[in-house]
PDB file of N, CA and C in Angstrom:
ATOM      1  N   UNK A   1       5.684 -14.950  -7.060  1.00  0.00           N
ATOM      2  CA  UNK A   1       4.848 -13.751  -7.112  1.00  0.00           C
ATOM      3  C   UNK A   1       4.773 -13.271  -8.553  1.00  0.00           C
ATOM      4  N   UNK A   2       3.578 -12.994  -9.043  1.00  0.00           N
ATOM      5  CA  UNK A   2       3.458 -12.442 -10.387  1.00  0.00           C
ATOM      6  C   UNK A   2       3.246 -10.939 -10.301  1.00  0.00           C
ATOM      7  N   UNK A   3       3.142 -10.296 -11.443  1.00  0.00           N
ATOM      8  CA  UNK A   3       3.049  -8.832 -11.488  1.00  0.00           C
ATOM      9  C   UNK A   3       1.780  -8.287 -10.833  1.00  0.00           C
ATOM     10  N   UNK A   4       0.757  -9.131 -10.679  1.00  0.00           N
ATOM     11  CA  UNK A   4      -0.493  -8.673 -10.098  1.00  0.00           C
ATOM     12  C   UNK A   4      -0.553  -8.858  -8.593  1.00  0.00           C
ATOM     13  N   UNK A   5       0.398  -9.611  -8.030  1.00  0.00           N
ATOM     14  CA  UNK A   5       0.415  -9.826  -6.590  1.00  0.00           C
ATOM     15  C   UNK A   5       0.834  -8.563  -5.852  1.00  0.00           C
ATOM     16  N   UNK A   6       0.209  -8.345  -4.733  1.00  0.00           N
ATOM     17  CA  UNK A   6       0.555  -7.223  -3.859  1.00  0.00           C
ATOM     18  C   UNK A   6       1.678  -7.702  -2.935  1.00  0.00           C
ATOM     19  N   UNK A   7       2.697  -6.867  -2.682  1.00  0.00           N
ATOM     20  CA  UNK A   7       3.770  -7.279  -1.772  1.00  0.00           C
ATOM     21  C   UNK A   7       3.217  -7.618  -0.386  1.00  0.00           C
ATOM     22  N   UNK A   8       3.811  -8.609   0.237  1.00  0.00           N
ATOM     23  CA  UNK A   8       3.371  -9.006   1.583  1.00  0.00           C
ATOM     24  C   UNK A   8       4.429  -8.705   2.634  1.00  0.00           C
ATOM     25  N   UNK A   9       5.383  -7.876   2.287  1.00  0.00           N
ATOM     26  CA  UNK A   9       6.373  -7.355   3.231  1.00  0.00           C
ATOM     27  C   UNK A   9       5.961  -5.909   3.514  1.00  0.00           C
ATOM     28  N   UNK A  10       5.736  -5.549   4.776  1.00  0.00           N
ATOM     29  CA  UNK A  10       5.219  -4.210   5.073  1.00  0.00           C
ATOM     30  C   UNK A  10       6.000  -3.062   4.434  1.00  0.00           C
ATOM     31  N   UNK A  11       7.328  -3.123   4.459  1.00  0.00           N
ATOM     32  CA  UNK A  11       8.102  -2.019   3.877  1.00  0.00           C
ATOM     33  C   UNK A  11       7.906  -1.944   2.361  1.00  0.00           C
ATOM     34  N   UNK A  12       7.795  -3.088   1.698  1.00  0.00           N
ATOM     35  CA  UNK A  12       7.566  -3.100   0.244  1.00  0.00           C
ATOM     36  C   UNK A  12       6.163  -2.591  -0.084  1.00  0.00           C
ATOM     37  N   UNK A  13       5.195  -2.952   0.728  1.00  0.00           N
ATOM     38  CA  UNK A  13       3.835  -2.464   0.531  1.00  0.00           C
ATOM     39  C   UNK A  13       3.779  -0.954   0.748  1.00  0.00           C
ATOM     40  N   UNK A  14       4.474  -0.461   1.753  1.00  0.00           N
ATOM     41  CA  UNK A  14       4.522   0.981   2.006  1.00  0.00           C
ATOM     42  C   UNK A  14       5.151   1.711   0.822  1.00  0.00           C
ATOM     43  N   UNK A  15       6.192   1.133   0.251  1.00  0.00           N
ATOM     44  CA  UNK A  15       6.828   1.756  -0.914  1.00  0.00           C
ATOM     45  C   UNK A  15       5.861   1.796  -2.090  1.00  0.00           C
ATOM     46  N   UNK A  16       5.110   0.735  -2.304  1.00  0.00           N
ATOM     47  CA  UNK A  16       4.117   0.716  -3.381  1.00  0.00           C
ATOM     48  C   UNK A  16       3.045   1.773  -3.131  1.00  0.00           C
ATOM     49  N   UNK A  17       2.624   1.932  -1.880  1.00  0.00           N
ATOM     50  CA  UNK A  17       1.644   2.968  -1.541  1.00  0.00           C
ATOM     51  C   UNK A  17       2.185   4.351  -1.918  1.00  0.00           C
ATOM     52  N   UNK A  18       3.442   4.580  -1.605  1.00  0.00           N
ATOM     53  CA  UNK A  18       4.067   5.871  -1.912  1.00  0.00           C
ATOM     54  C   UNK A  18       4.153   6.085  -3.421  1.00  0.00           C
ATOM     55  N   UNK A  19       4.563   5.042  -4.157  1.00  0.00           N
ATOM     56  CA  UNK A  19       4.655   5.148  -5.620  1.00  0.00           C
ATOM     57  C   UNK A  19       3.296   5.478  -6.228  1.00  0.00           C
ATOM     58  N   UNK A  20       2.261   4.810  -5.755  1.00  0.00           N
ATOM     59  CA  UNK A  20       0.925   5.088  -6.273  1.00  0.00           C
ATOM     60  C   UNK A  20       0.521   6.530  -5.991  1.00  0.00           C
ATOM     61  N   UNK A  21       0.815   6.995  -4.792  1.00  0.00           N
ATOM     62  CA  UNK A  21       0.477   8.372  -4.441  1.00  0.00           C
ATOM     63  C   UNK A  21       1.214   9.372  -5.338  1.00  0.00           C
ATOM     64  N   UNK A  22       2.476   9.108  -5.614  1.00  0.00           N
ATOM     65  CA  UNK A  22       3.278  10.008  -6.440  1.00  0.00           C
ATOM     66  C   UNK A  22       2.780  10.074  -7.876  1.00  0.00           C
ATOM     67  N   UNK A  23       2.164   8.994  -8.348  1.00  0.00           N
ATOM     68  CA  UNK A  23       1.692   8.933  -9.734  1.00  0.00           C
ATOM     69  C   UNK A  23       0.222   9.313  -9.888  1.00  0.00           C
ATOM     70  N   UNK A  24      -0.382   9.796  -8.815  1.00  0.00           N
ATOM     71  CA  UNK A  24      -1.787  10.195  -8.854  1.00  0.00           C
ATOM     72  C   UNK A  24      -1.871  11.695  -9.109  1.00  0.00           C
ATOM     73  N   UNK A  25      -2.665  12.047 -10.099  1.00  0.00           N
ATOM     74  CA  UNK A  25      -2.856  13.461 -10.415  1.00  0.00           C
ATOM     75  C   UNK A  25      -3.888  14.063  -9.458  1.00  0.00           C
ATOM     76  N   UNK A  26      -3.774  15.361  -9.177  1.00  0.00           N
ATOM     77  CA  UNK A  26      -4.755  16.020  -8.313  1.00  0.00           C
ATOM     78  C   UNK A  26      -6.173  15.803  -8.843  1.00  0.00           C
ATOM     79  N   UNK A  27      -7.075  15.513  -7.942  1.00  0.00           N
ATOM     80  CA  UNK A  27      -8.468  15.298  -8.315  1.00  0.00           C
ATOM     81  C   UNK A  27      -8.808  13.847  -8.631  1.00  0.00           C
ATOM     82  N   UNK A  28      -7.796  13.000  -8.814  1.00  0.00           N
ATOM     83  CA  UNK A  28      -8.053  11.581  -9.053  1.00  0.00           C
ATOM     84  C   UNK A  28      -8.323  10.893  -7.722  1.00  0.00           C
ATOM     85  N   UNK A  29      -9.078   9.797  -7.745  1.00  0.00           N
ATOM     86  CA  UNK A  29      -9.308   9.049  -6.498  1.00  0.00           C
ATOM     87  C   UNK A  29      -8.002   8.472  -5.961  1.00  0.00           C
ATOM     88  N   UNK A  30      -7.961   8.291  -4.650  1.00  0.00           N
ATOM     89  CA  UNK A  30      -6.781   7.725  -4.002  1.00  0.00           C
ATOM     90  C   UNK A  30      -6.644   6.258  -4.409  1.00  0.00           C
ATOM     91  N   UNK A  31      -5.565   5.890  -5.093  1.00  0.00           N
ATOM     92  CA  UNK A  31      -5.415   4.512  -5.558  1.00  0.00           C
ATOM     93  C   UNK A  31      -5.125   3.524  -4.433  1.00  0.00           C
ATOM     94  N   UNK A  32      -4.823   4.035  -3.246  1.00  0.00           N
ATOM     95  CA  UNK A  32      -4.523   3.129  -2.138  1.00  0.00           C
ATOM     96  C   UNK A  32      -5.754   2.364  -1.682  1.00  0.00           C
ATOM     97  N   UNK A  33      -6.954   2.903  -1.905  1.00  0.00           N
ATOM     98  CA  UNK A  33      -8.152   2.145  -1.527  1.00  0.00           C
ATOM     99  C   UNK A  33      -8.301   0.915  -2.415  1.00  0.00           C
ATOM    100  N   UNK A  34      -7.977   1.031  -3.691  1.00  0.00           N
ATOM    101  CA  UNK A  34      -8.004  -0.136  -4.580  1.00  0.00           C
ATOM    102  C   UNK A  34      -6.893  -1.115  -4.199  1.00  0.00           C
ATOM    103  N   UNK A  35      -5.767  -0.600  -3.735  1.00  0.00           N
ATOM    104  CA  UNK A  35      -4.674  -1.454  -3.295  1.00  0.00           C
ATOM    105  C   UNK A  35      -5.118  -2.287  -2.097  1.00  0.00           C
ATOM    106  N   UNK A  36      -5.811  -1.659  -1.158  1.00  0.00           N
ATOM    107  CA  UNK A  36      -6.336  -2.388   0.000  1.00  0.00           C
ATOM    108  C   UNK A  36      -7.294  -3.486  -0.472  1.00  0.00           C
ATOM    109  N   UNK A  37      -8.181  -3.153  -1.397  1.00  0.00           N
ATOM    110  CA  UNK A  37      -9.132  -4.146  -1.901  1.00  0.00           C
ATOM    111  C   UNK A  37      -8.415  -5.342  -2.519  1.00  0.00           C
ATOM    112  N   UNK A  38      -7.376  -5.071  -3.295  1.00  0.00           N
ATOM    113  CA  UNK A  38      -6.621  -6.152  -3.925  1.00  0.00           C
ATOM    114  C   UNK A  38      -5.885  -6.992  -2.886  1.00  0.00           C
ATOM    115  N   UNK A  39      -5.296  -6.336  -1.883  1.00  0.00           N
ATOM    116  CA  UNK A  39      -4.606  -7.066  -0.823  1.00  0.00           C
ATOM    117  C   UNK A  39      -5.589  -7.945  -0.047  1.00  0.00           C
ATOM    118  N   UNK A  40      -6.752  -7.407   0.236  1.00  0.00           N
ATOM    119  CA  UNK A  40      -7.779  -8.147   0.952  1.00  0.00           C
ATOM    120  C   UNK A  40      -8.195  -9.395   0.175  1.00  0.00           C
ATOM    121  N   UNK A  41      -8.384  -9.263  -1.116  1.00  0.00           N
ATOM    122  CA  UNK A  41      -8.730 -10.423  -1.948  1.00  0.00           C
ATOM    123  C   UNK A  41      -7.589 -11.429  -2.010  1.00  0.00           C
ATOM    124  N   UNK A  42      -6.382 -10.929  -2.079  1.00  0.00           N
ATOM    125  CA  UNK A  42      -5.206 -11.793  -2.211  1.00  0.00           C
ATOM    126  C   UNK A  42      -4.928 -12.579  -0.939  1.00  0.00           C
ATOM    127  N   UNK A  43      -5.008 -11.924   0.212  1.00  0.00           N
ATOM    128  CA  UNK A  43      -4.541 -12.525   1.457  1.00  0.00           C
ATOM    129  C   UNK A  43      -5.647 -12.884   2.443  1.00  0.00           C
ATOM    130  N   UNK A  44      -6.821 -12.302   2.304  1.00  0.00           N
ATOM    131  CA  UNK A  44      -7.868 -12.491   3.304  1.00  0.00           C
ATOM    132  C   UNK A  44      -7.680 -11.503   4.443  1.00  0.00           C
ATOM    133  N   UNK A  45      -8.762 -11.232   5.165  1.00  0.00           N
ATOM    134  CA  UNK A  45      -8.730 -10.177   6.183  1.00  0.00           C
ATOM    135  C   UNK A  45      -7.729 -10.447   7.298  1.00  0.00           C
ATOM    136  N   UNK A  46      -7.660 -11.683   7.773  1.00  0.00           N
ATOM    137  CA  UNK A  46      -6.795 -11.987   8.924  1.00  0.00           C
ATOM    138  C   UNK A  46      -5.321 -11.703   8.650  1.00  0.00           C
ATOM    139  N   UNK A  47      -4.895 -11.824   7.422  1.00  0.00           N
ATOM    140  CA  UNK A  47      -3.506 -11.518   7.047  1.00  0.00           C
ATOM    141  C   UNK A  47      -3.397 -10.072   6.579  1.00  0.00           C
ATOM    142  N   UNK A  48      -4.371  -9.632   5.777  1.00  0.00           N
ATOM    143  CA  UNK A  48      -4.294  -8.295   5.171  1.00  0.00           C
ATOM    144  C   UNK A  48      -4.345  -7.166   6.200  1.00  0.00           C
ATOM    145  N   UNK A  49      -5.187  -7.287   7.203  1.00  0.00           N
ATOM    146  CA  UNK A  49      -5.364  -6.189   8.167  1.00  0.00           C
ATOM    147  C   UNK A  49      -4.081  -5.855   8.924  1.00  0.00           C
ATOM    148  N   UNK A  50      -3.400  -6.838   9.546  1.00  0.00           N
ATOM    149  CA  UNK A  50      -2.164  -6.473  10.242  1.00  0.00           C
ATOM    150  C   UNK A  50      -1.049  -6.059   9.278  1.00  0.00           C
ATOM    151  N   UNK A  51      -1.034  -6.641   8.099  1.00  0.00           N
ATOM    152  CA  UNK A  51      -0.045  -6.261   7.095  1.00  0.00           C
ATOM    153  C   UNK A  51      -0.245  -4.816   6.670  1.00  0.00           C
ATOM    154  N   UNK A  52      -1.489  -4.432   6.416  1.00  0.00           N
ATOM    155  CA  UNK A  52      -1.815  -3.062   6.021  1.00  0.00           C
ATOM    156  C   UNK A  52      -1.442  -2.087   7.140  1.00  0.00           C
ATOM    157  N   UNK A  53      -1.753  -2.454   8.357  1.00  0.00           N
ATOM    158  CA  UNK A  53      -1.430  -1.613   9.507  1.00  0.00           C
ATOM    159  C   UNK A  53       0.082  -1.392   9.616  1.00  0.00           C
ATOM    160  N   UNK A  54       0.849  -2.463   9.464  1.00  0.00           N
ATOM    161  CA  UNK A  54       2.309  -2.347   9.526  1.00  0.00           C
ATOM    162  C   UNK A  54       2.834  -1.508   8.370  1.00  0.00           C
ATOM    163  N   UNK A  55       2.261  -1.697   7.185  1.00  0.00           N
ATOM    164  CA  UNK A  55       2.697  -0.911   6.020  1.00  0.00           C
ATOM    165  C   UNK A  55       2.393   0.569   6.235  1.00  0.00           C
ATOM    166  N   UNK A  56       1.248   0.870   6.821  1.00  0.00           N
ATOM    167  CA  UNK A  56       0.906   2.269   7.099  1.00  0.00           C
ATOM    168  C   UNK A  56       1.880   2.882   8.094  1.00  0.00           C
ATOM    169  N   UNK A  57       2.312   2.104   9.065  1.00  0.00           N
ATOM    170  CA  UNK A  57       3.303   2.601  10.030  1.00  0.00           C
ATOM    171  C   UNK A  57       4.625   2.902   9.321  1.00  0.00           C
ATOM    172  N   UNK A  58       5.052   2.013   8.432  1.00  0.00           N
ATOM    173  CA  UNK A  58       6.261   2.273   7.643  1.00  0.00           C
ATOM    174  C   UNK A  58       6.078   3.530   6.799  1.00  0.00           C
ATOM    175  N   UNK A  59       4.943   3.631   6.134  1.00  0.00           N
ATOM    176  CA  UNK A  59       4.648   4.777   5.280  1.00  0.00           C
ATOM    177  C   UNK A  59       4.722   6.074   6.088  1.00  0.00           C
ATOM    178  N   UNK A  60       4.034   6.092   7.220  1.00  0.00           N
ATOM    179  CA  UNK A  60       4.027   7.296   8.053  1.00  0.00           C
ATOM    180  C   UNK A  60       5.416   7.656   8.534  1.00  0.00           C
ATOM    181  N   UNK A  61       6.193   6.661   8.893  1.00  0.00           N
ATOM    182  CA  UNK A  61       7.551   6.911   9.365  1.00  0.00           C
ATOM    183  C   UNK A  61       8.452   7.443   8.259  1.00  0.00           C
ATOM    184  N   UNK A  62       8.349   6.846   7.069  1.00  0.00           N
ATOM    185  CA  UNK A  62       9.268   7.176   5.980  1.00  0.00           C
ATOM    186  C   UNK A  62       8.822   8.351   5.108  1.00  0.00           C
ATOM    187  N   UNK A  63       7.516   8.641   5.074  1.00  0.00           N
ATOM    188  CA  UNK A  63       7.039   9.589   4.067  1.00  0.00           C
ATOM    189  C   UNK A  63       6.236  10.757   4.622  1.00  0.00           C
ATOM    190  N   UNK A  64       6.323  10.993   5.904  1.00  0.00           N
ATOM    191  CA  UNK A  64       5.676  12.184   6.445  1.00  0.00           C
ATOM    192  C   UNK A  64       6.731  13.098   7.033  1.00  0.00           C
ATOM    193  N   UNK A  65       6.460  14.367   6.952  1.00  0.00           N
ATOM    194  CA  UNK A  65       7.415  15.346   7.466  1.00  0.00           C
ATOM    195  C   UNK A  65       7.298  15.435   8.973  1.00  0.00           C
ATOM    196  N   UNK A  66       8.432  15.630   9.600  1.00  0.00           N
ATOM    197  CA  UNK A  66       8.455  15.771  11.067  1.00  0.00           C
ATOM    198  C   UNK A  66       8.316  17.216  11.468  1.00  0.00           C
TER     199      UNK A  66
END
């Protein structure tokens, strides 16, 4: 994996999503949409879609308030 590759482990992808969100200033576009685009190009839809879904579940579980 090089520095431009998107993680393909759902928990690692969720962590990257969180890091991007934390480094986004108010009023800037959500960088997670570009992350999805990069993952889609890297893995193709059949792999990217379930991976993204699993990462979102990890993200929601770990980074939302109860």
